[in-house]
Coordinates of C-alpha atoms in Angstrom, one line a residue:
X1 CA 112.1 86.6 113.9
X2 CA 112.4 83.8 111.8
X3 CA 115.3 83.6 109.2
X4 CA 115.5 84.8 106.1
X5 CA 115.8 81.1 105.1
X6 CA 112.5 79.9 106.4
X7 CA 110.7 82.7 104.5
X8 CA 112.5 81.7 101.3
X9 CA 111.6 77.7 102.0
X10 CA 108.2 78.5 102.5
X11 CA 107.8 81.1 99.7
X12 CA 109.2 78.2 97.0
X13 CA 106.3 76.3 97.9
X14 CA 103.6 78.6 98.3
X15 CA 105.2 80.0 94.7
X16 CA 105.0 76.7 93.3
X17 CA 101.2 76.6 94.1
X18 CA 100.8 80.0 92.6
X19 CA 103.2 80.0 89.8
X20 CA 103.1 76.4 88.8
X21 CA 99.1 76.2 89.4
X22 CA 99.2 79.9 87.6
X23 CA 101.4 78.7 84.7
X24 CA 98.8 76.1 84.2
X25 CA 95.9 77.8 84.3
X26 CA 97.5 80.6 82.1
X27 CA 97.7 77.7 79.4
X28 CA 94.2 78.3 78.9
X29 CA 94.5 82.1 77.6
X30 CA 96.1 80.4 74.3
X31 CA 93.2 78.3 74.2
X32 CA 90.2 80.9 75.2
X33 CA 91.7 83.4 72.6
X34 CA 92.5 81.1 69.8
X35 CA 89.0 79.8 70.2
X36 CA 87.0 82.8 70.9
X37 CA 87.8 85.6 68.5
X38 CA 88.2 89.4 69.9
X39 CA 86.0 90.7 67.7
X40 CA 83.0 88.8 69.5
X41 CA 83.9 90.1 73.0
X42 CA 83.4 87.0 74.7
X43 CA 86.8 87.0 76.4
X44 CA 85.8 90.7 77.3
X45 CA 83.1 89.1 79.1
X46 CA 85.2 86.6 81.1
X47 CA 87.7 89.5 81.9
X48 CA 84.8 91.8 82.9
X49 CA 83.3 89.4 85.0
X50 CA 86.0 87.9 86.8
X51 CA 87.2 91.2 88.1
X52 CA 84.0 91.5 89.7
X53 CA 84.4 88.7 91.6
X54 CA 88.3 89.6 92.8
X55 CA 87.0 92.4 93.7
X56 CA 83.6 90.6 95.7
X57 CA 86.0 87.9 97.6
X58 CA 87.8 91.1 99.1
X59 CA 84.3 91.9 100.3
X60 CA 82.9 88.4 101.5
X61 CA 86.3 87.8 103.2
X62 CA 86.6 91.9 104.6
X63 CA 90.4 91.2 105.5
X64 CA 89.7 88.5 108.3
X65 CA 92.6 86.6 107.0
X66 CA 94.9 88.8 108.0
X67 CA 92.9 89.4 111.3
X68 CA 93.3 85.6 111.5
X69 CA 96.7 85.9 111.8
X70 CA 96.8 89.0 113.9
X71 CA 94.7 87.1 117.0
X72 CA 95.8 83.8 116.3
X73 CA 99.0 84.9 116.8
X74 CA 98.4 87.5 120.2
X75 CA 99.8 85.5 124.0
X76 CA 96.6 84.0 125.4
X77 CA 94.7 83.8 122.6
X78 CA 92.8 80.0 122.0
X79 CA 93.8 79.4 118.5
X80 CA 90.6 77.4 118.0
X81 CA 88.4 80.2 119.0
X82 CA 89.9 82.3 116.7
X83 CA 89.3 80.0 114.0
X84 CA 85.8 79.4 114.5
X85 CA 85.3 82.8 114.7
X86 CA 86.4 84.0 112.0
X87 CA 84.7 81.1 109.3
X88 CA 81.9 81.5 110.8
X89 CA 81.8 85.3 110.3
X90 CA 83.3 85.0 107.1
X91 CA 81.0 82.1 106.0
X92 CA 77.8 83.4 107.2
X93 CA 78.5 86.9 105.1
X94 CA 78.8 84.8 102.6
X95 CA 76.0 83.0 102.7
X96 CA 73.7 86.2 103.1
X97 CA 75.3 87.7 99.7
X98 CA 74.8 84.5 98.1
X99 CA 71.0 84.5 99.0
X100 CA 70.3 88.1 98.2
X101 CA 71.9 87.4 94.6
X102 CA 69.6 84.6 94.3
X103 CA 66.5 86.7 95.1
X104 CA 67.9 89.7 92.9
X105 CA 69.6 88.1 90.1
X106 CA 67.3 89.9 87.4
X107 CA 68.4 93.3 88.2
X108 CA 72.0 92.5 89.7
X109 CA 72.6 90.8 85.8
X110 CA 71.0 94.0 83.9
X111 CA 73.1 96.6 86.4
X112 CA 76.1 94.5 85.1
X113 CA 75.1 94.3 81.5
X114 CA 74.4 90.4 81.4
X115 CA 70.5 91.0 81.3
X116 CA 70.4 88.5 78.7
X117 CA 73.2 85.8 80.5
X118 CA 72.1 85.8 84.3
X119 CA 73.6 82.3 84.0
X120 CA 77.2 83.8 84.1
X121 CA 75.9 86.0 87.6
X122 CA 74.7 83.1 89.4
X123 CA 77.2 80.8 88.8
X124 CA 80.1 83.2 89.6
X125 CA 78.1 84.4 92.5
X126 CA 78.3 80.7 94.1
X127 CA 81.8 80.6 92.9
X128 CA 82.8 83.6 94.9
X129 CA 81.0 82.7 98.3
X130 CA 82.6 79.4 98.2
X131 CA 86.3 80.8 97.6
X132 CA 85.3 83.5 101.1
X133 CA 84.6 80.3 102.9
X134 CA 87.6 78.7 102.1
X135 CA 90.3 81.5 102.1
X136 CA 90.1 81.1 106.1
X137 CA 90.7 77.4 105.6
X138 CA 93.5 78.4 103.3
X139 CA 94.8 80.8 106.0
X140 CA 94.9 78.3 108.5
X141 CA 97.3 76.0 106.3
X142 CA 99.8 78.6 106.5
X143 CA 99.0 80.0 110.2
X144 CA 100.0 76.1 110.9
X145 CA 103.0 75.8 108.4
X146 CA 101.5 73.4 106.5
X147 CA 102.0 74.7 103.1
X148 CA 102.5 70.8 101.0
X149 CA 98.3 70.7 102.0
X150 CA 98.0 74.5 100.3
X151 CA 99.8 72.9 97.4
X152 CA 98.0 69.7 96.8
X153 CA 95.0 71.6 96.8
X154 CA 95.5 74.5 94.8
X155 CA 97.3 72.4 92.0
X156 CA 94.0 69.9 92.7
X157 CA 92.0 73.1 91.3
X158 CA 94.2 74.3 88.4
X159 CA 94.5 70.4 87.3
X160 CA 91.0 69.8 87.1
X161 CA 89.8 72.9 85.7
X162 CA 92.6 72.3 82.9
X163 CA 91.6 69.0 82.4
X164 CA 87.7 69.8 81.9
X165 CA 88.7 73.4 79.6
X166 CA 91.0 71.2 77.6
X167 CA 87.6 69.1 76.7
X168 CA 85.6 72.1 75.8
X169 CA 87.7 73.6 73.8
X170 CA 89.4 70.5 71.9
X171 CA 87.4 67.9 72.1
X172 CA 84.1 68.4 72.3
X173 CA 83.7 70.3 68.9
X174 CA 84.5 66.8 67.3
X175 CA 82.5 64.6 69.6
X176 CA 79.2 67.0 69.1
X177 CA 77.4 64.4 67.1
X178 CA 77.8 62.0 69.5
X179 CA 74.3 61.4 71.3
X180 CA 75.7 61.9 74.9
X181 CA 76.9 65.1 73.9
X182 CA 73.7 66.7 72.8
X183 CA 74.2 69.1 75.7
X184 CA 77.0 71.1 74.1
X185 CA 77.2 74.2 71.6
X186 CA 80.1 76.2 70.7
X187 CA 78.3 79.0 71.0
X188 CA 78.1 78.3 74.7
X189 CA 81.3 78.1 75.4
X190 CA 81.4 81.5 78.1
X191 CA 79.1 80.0 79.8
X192 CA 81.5 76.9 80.3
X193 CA 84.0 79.1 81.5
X194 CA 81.8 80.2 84.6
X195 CA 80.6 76.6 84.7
X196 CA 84.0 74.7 85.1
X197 CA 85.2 77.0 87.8
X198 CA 82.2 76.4 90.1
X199 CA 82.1 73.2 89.6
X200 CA 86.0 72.7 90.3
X201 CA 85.9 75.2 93.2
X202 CA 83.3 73.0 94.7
X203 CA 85.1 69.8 94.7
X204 CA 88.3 71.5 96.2
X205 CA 86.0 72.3 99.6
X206 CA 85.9 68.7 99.7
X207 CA 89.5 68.7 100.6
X208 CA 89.1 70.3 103.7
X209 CA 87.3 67.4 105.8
X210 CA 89.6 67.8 108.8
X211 CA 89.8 71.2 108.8
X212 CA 86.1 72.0 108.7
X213 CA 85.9 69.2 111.9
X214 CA 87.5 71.6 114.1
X215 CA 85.0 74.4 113.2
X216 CA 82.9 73.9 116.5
X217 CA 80.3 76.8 116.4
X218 CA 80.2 76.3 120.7
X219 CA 84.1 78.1 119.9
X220 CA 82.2 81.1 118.1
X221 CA 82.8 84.2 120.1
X222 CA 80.8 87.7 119.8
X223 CA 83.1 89.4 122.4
X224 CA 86.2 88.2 120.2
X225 CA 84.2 88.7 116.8
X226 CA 83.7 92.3 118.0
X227 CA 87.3 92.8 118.8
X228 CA 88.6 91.2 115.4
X229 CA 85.9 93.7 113.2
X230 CA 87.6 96.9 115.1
X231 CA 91.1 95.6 114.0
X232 CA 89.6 94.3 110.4
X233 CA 87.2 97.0 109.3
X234 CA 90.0 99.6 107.9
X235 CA 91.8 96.3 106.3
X236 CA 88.5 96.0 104.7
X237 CA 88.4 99.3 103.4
X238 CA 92.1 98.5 102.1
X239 CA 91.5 95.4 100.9
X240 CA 88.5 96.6 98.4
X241 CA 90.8 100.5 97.7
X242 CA 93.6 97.8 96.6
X243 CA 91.4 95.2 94.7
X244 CA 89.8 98.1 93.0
X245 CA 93.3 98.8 92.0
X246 CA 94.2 96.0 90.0
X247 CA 90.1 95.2 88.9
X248 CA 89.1 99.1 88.2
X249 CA 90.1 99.0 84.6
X250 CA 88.5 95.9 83.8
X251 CA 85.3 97.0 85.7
X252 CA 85.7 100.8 84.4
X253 CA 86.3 100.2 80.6
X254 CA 82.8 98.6 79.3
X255 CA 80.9 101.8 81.1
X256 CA 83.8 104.4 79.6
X257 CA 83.2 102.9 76.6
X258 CA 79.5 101.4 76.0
X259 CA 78.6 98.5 74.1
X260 CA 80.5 96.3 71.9
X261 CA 83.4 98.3 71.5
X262 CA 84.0 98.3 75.4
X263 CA 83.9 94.5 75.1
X264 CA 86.0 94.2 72.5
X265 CA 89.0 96.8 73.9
X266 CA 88.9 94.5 77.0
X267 CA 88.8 91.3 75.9
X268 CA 92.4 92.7 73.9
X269 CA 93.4 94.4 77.2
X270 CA 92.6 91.4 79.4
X271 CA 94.4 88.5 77.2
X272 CA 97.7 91.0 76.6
X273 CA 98.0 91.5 80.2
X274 CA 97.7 88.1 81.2
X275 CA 101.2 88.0 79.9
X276 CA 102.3 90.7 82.6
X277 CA 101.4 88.1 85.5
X278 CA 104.0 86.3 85.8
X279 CA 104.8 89.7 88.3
X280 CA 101.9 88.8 90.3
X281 CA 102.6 85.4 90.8
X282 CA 106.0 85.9 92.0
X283 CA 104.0 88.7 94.6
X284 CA 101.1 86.8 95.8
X285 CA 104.2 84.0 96.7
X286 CA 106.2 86.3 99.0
X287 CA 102.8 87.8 100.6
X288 CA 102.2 84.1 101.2
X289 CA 105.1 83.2 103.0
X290 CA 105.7 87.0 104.0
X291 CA 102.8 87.9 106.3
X292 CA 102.8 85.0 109.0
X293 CA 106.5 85.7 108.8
X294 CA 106.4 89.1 110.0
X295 CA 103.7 88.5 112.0
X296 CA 104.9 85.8 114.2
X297 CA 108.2 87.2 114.4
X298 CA 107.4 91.1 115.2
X299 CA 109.3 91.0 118.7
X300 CA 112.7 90.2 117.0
X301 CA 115.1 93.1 117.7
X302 CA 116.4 92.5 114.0
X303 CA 113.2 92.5 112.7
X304 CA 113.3 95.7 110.6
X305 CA 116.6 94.7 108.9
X306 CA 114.8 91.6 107.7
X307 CA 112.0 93.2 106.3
X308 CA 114.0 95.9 104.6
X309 CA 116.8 93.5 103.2
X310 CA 113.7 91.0 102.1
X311 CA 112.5 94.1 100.3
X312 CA 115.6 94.8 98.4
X313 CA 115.5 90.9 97.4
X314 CA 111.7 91.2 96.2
X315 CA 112.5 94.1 94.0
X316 CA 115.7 92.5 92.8
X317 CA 114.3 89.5 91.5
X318 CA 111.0 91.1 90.0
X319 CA 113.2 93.6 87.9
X320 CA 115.0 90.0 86.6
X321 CA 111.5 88.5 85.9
X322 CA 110.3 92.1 83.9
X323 CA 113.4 91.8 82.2
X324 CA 113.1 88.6 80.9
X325 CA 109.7 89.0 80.0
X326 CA 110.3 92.4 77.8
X327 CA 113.6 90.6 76.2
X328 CA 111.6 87.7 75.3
X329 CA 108.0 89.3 74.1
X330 CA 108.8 87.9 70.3
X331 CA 108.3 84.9 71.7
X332 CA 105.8 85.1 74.2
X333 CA 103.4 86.8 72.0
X334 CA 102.2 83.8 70.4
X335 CA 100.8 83.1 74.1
X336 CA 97.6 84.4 72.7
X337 CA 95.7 84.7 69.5
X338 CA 96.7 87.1 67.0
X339 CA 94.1 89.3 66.9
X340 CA 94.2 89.9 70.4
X341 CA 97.9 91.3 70.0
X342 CA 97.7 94.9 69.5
X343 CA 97.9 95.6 73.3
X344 CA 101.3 93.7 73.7
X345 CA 102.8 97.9 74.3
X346 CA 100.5 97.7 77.3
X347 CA 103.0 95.1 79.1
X348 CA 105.7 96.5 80.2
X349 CA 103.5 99.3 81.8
X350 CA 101.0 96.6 83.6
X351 CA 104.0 94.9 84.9
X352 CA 105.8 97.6 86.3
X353 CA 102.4 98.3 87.8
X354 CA 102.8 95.0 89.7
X355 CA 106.2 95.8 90.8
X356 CA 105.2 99.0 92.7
X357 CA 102.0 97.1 93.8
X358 CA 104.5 94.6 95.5
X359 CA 106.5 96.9 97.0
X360 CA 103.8 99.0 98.6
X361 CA 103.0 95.5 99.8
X362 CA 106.4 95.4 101.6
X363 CA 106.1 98.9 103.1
X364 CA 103.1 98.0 104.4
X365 CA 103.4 96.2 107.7
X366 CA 104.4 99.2 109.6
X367 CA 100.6 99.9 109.9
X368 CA 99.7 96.5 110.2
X369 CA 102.2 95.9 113.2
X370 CA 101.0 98.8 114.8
X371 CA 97.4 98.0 114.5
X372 CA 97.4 101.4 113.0
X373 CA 95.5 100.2 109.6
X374 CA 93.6 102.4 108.7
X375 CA 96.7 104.4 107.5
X376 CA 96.4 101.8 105.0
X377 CA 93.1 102.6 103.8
X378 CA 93.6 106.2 103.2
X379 CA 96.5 105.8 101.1
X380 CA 95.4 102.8 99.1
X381 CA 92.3 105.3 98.6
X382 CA 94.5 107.8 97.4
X383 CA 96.1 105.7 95.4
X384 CA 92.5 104.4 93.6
X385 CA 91.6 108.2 92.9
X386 CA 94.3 108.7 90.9
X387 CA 93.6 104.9 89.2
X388 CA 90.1 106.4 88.6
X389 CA 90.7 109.8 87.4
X390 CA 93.2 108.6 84.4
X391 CA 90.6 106.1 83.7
X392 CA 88.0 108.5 83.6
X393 CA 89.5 111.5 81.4
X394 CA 91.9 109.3 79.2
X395 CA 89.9 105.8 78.5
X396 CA 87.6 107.3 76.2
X397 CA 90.3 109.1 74.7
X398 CA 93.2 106.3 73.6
X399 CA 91.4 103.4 75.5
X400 CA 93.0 100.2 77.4
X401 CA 96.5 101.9 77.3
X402 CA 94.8 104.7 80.0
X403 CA 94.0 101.5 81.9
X404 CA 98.0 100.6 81.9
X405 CA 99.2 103.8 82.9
X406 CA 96.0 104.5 84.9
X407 CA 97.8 101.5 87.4
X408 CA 101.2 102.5 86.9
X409 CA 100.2 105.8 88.5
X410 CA 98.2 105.3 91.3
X411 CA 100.1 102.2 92.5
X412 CA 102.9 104.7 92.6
X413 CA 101.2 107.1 94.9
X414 CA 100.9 104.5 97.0
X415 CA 104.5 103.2 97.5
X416 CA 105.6 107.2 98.0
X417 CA 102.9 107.6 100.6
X418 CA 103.9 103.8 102.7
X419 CA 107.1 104.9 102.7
X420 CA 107.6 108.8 104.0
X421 CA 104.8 108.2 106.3
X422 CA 105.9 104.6 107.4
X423 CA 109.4 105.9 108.4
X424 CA 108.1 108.5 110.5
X425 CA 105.7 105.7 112.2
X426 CA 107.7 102.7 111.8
X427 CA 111.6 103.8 110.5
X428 CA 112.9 100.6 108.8
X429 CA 116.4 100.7 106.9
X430 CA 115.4 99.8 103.4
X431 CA 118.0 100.5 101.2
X432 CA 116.7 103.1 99.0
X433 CA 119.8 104.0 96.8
X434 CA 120.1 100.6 96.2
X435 CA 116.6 99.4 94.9
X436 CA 116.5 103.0 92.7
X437 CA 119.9 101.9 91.4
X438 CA 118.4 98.6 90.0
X439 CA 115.1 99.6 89.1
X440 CA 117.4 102.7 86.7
X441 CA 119.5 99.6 85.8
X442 CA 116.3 97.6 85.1
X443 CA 114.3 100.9 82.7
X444 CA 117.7 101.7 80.9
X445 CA 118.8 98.1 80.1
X446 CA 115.0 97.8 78.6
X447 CA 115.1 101.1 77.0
X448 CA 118.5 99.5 74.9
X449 CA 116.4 96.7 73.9
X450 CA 113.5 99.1 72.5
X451 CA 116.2 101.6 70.8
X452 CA 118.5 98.6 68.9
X453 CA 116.1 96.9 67.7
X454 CA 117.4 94.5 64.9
X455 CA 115.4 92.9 62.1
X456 CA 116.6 89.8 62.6
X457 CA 114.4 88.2 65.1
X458 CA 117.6 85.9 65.9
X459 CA 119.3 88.6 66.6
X460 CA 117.0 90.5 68.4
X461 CA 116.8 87.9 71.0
X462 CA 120.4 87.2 71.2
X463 CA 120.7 91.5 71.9
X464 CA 117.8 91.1 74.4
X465 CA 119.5 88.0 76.3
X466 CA 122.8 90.4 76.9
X467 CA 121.1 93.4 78.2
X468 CA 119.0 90.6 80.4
X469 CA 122.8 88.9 81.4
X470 CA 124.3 92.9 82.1
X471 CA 121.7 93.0 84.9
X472 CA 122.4 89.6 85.9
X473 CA 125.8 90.9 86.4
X474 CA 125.2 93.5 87.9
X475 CA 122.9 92.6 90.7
X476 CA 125.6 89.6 91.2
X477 CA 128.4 92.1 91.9
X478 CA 126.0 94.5 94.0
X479 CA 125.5 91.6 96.2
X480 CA 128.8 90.4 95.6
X481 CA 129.2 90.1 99.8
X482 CA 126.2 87.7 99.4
X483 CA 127.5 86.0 97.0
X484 CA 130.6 85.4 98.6
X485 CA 128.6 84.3 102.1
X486 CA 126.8 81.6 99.5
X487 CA 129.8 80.4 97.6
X488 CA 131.8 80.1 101.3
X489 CA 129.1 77.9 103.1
X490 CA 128.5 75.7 99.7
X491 CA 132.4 75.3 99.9
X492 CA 132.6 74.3 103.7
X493 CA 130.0 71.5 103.4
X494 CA 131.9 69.7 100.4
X495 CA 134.8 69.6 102.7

C-alpha cells in the first residue's frame, strides 16, 4: 500500500483546494447575511435550495466515482474504456434530468415552494447537471495523481465566484444609477446567488479541454457499463441515504414548519452552521486523498494497520479543529450577521456531527473492498431513519436545534453499525481505547470552557486557549513514540 506519507502529501493539497477554496467561499456568508436580513428568509432560500442540489449531484453522478476507481483500478481493465464509460453514463443521466426540468419547471418550482421564482430551479438545475459531468473529470485528476490540475481549478471557481459576489453585494448598490447597470435591483440579489454559480460553474468546464479529448464515445462499453451499475447501484443508494444525512434538515425544516417562519429558522440554522464546516473541509480532504489510496493499495499485507492508524490520525486532528473552533466562538461569531446569531448553541452539536460522519467514512471501506456495498446502504439507511424521526417529532417542537441533534444521532448509528459489523467482515485494528480516550479528552476539555466562563472576554479566550493547549499536550504525549520517530529523522538530516 502506499505510505502514510503519500496520503498525507496528497491530502495537503486536495485540503488546500477544499479548505483554502472553502475558506474563500465561506467569506461570502459575512456578506450574504450582513446584506440580506434573517427576518426576510432569503438566505433560508439559498440554504433550502442548495441542499437540494447536494442532494441531486449524488443522484446524477449515482456513486460512479467511486466505481471509477474501483474498475480503473481492477488487472486488465483499459483505463480509457472505463473512462468513457462512465462520463458518458454519468453525462447522459444528466442531460435527461436536465431536459425533463426544462419541460416541468412549472410544477417542479411549486412542489418546491418557488412557484413564484422558477428562475432559482432552472438555473440550479443546469448548475447541478454540469457539476455530474464534471465530478468524473474531477475523479480522473486524482485516479492520475494529478491533484495541482484539481487545485487550479477548484480555486479557479471559488476565485471567480468571489470576485463577481463581491460586486453584487458592494459595488453595485452604488453604481445602480449608472446607465450600464440598469439591469440590477437589490431586491434581486437571490437570484444572483443562483446566477453567479452557474455561470462560474460553466466557465470551470472549460478547463477540462484535454480531458474531455480523450472521451471517445467508440470506448463506450454496455457490457462494462452493465458491470459497473451492479457494483454502483447500492453505492447509489448510499450515496443519496448519506447526502440525505447532512441535506435532510435543510430540506425537512420549511415543510415541518410552513411558510415564513420555516424560512426564517433556516436561513438562522444554515448561516450558524456554516461556522461548523471547517469539520467538513478537513473530511472531504482525507476522502480525497483517502479513497484512491486504499483502493490502489488493497493487496498490501499492512494494509489494515494503515487504515486503522490513519483513522486514529483523522479523529485526532478533528477533535484539535472542534476545539479550536468552540474556544474561539467569541470571535468567530462576528462571521455572520447579528441577527442570524441565536443558533451559535447549534455548533458544537453540527460539528461533532461531522466528526462521526468522518469516521463512519473511515470504517467504511471494508464493504467497499469487498464489493459487499450494499452493507453500506442499509446502514446509512438506518442511520437517515433516525435523522428523520428526530426531525419529525422534535422540529416543530424547539426547531433547527432538532435539526442539530437530529445529525448528531443518526450519524452515530452509523459509526456503531460500520464498525461491529465491519470487524466481523473485514477485522481491522483501530485503536478504539485510544480514539474514545481523546474524543472524552476532547467533550471534557470543552465542557471546562462552558462551566468557567469569565466575563472578561480577554479572559475567556486566554482560559479557552489553555484547555485547547491541555489537549495539545496531551495528544503530543499519547503519540509521544511518533513524536520521537519525527524529532529523530528531522535530527539525522541536519547532520
Amino acid at each position: 500500500m502506499p505510505n502514510l506519507k503519500k496520503l498525507l502529501s496528497d491530502s495537503v493539497i486536495y485540503g488546500l483546494s477544499s479548505i483554502v477554496g472553502r475558506f474563500l467561499n465561506y467569506l461570502l456568508v459575512p456578506v450574504y447575511t450582513y446584506h440580506i436580513s434573517a427576518a426576510s428568509g432569503g438566505y433560508g432560500v439559498v440554504t433550502n435550495v442548495y441542499a437540494y442540489t447536494a442532494l441531486l449531484l449524488v443522484i446524477l453522478t449515482f456513486g460512479m466515482e467511486t466505481t471509477f476507481f474501483y474498475y480503473a483500478n481492477r488487472e486488465g481493465m483499459d483505463r480509457r474504456r472505463v473512462f468513457s464509460t462512465a462520463l458518458g453514463a454519468v453525462g447522459s443521466v444528466a442531460a435527461v434530468f436536465l431536459l425533463l426540468v426544462m419541460l416541468f419547471i412549472g410544477p417542479v418550482s411549486a412542489f418546491m415552494g418557488y412557484s413564484d421564482h422558477p428562475e432559482y430551479i432552472r438555473a440550479m438545475a443546469i448548475v447541478v447537471a454540469i457539476d455530474a459531468f464534471q465530478a468524473i473529470l474531477f475523479a480522473r485528476l486524482r485516479l492520475e495523481g494529478r491533484p495541482w490540475k484539481f487545485f487550479a481549478l477548484k480555486i479557479a471557481f471559488i476565485l471567480l465566484t468571489v470576485v463577481m459576489t463581491l460586486f453584487i453585494f458592494l459595488v453595485a448598490p452604488h453604481w445602480s444609477h449608472l446607465p450600464w447597470m440598469s439591469w440590477y435591483n437589490e431586491a434581486d440579489n437571490v437570484k444572483y446567488i443562483f446566477y453567479i454559480n452557474l455561470f462560474c460553474t460553466a466557465i470551470v468546464t472549460l478547463g477540462f479541454f484535454k480531458e474531455l479529448k480523450d472521451f471517445r464515445l467508440s470506448d463506450f462499453s454496455v457490457p462494462l457499463l452493465k458491470q459497473m451499475l451492479k457494483y454502483t447501484w447500492p453505492l447509489l443508494l448510499l450515496g443519496i441515504v448519506g447526502n440525505f444525512n447532512q441535506t435532510a434538515d435543510k430540506i425537512l425544516l420549511p415543510w415541518l414548519l410552513p411558510g415564513e417562519e420555516g424560512r426564517i429558522q433556516l436561513g438562522i440554522y444554515g448561516a450558524c452552521v456554516k461556522i461548523a464546516m471547517l469539520m467538513a473541509l478537513i473530511t472531504q480532504a482525507f476522502r480525497y486523498a483517502y479513497e484512491p489510496f486504499v483502493f490502489g493499495g488493497q493487496k498490501d499485507k499492512k494494509s489494515k494497520e494503515t487504515q486503522a492508524q490513519a483513522t486514529k490520525y483523522f479523529v485526532m486532528f478533528t477533535l484539535l479543529a472542534f476545539l479550536a473552533v468552540m474556544c474561539y466562538i467569541d470571535v468567530l461569531q462576528y462571521f455572520i450577521g447579528g441577527d442570524y446569531r441565536e443558533a451559535l448553541p447549534a455548533v458544537p452539536i453540527v460539528m461533532m456531527a461531522e466528526i462521526l460522519m468522518g469516521i463512519y467514512f473511515n470504517l467504511s471501506f471494508w464493504y467497499k473492498l469487498n464489493g459487499q456495498t450494499w452493507w453500506g446502504a442499509v446502514m446509512s439507511t438506518i442511520g437517515c431513519a433516525v435523522l428523520v424521526a428526530i426531525n419529525v417529532i422534535f422540529v416543530p417542537k424547539i426547531g433547527y436545534m432538532a435539526c442539530a441533534w437530529g445529525g448528531l444521532a443518526g450519524y452515530g448509528v452509523c459509526v456503531l453499525l460500520s464498525y461491529f459489523i465491519g470487524q466481523k467482515k473485514y477485522p481491522v485494528p483501530y485503536p478504539v481505547a485510544t480514539i474514545l480516550g481523546y474524543m472524552a479528552l476532547a467533550l471534557i476539555l470543552y465542557a471546562a470552557t462552558v462551566l468557567v466562563h469569565p466575563s472578561s472576554i480577554w479572559l475567556r479566550l486566554g482560559w479557552n486557549t489553555l484547555m485547547m493547549l491541555v489537549y495539545v499536550a496531551a495528544v503530543l504525549y499519547g503519540e509521544r513514540h511518533i513524536v520521537s520517530q519525527i524529532i529523530n529523522k528531522l535530527m539525522h538530516r541536519k547532520q
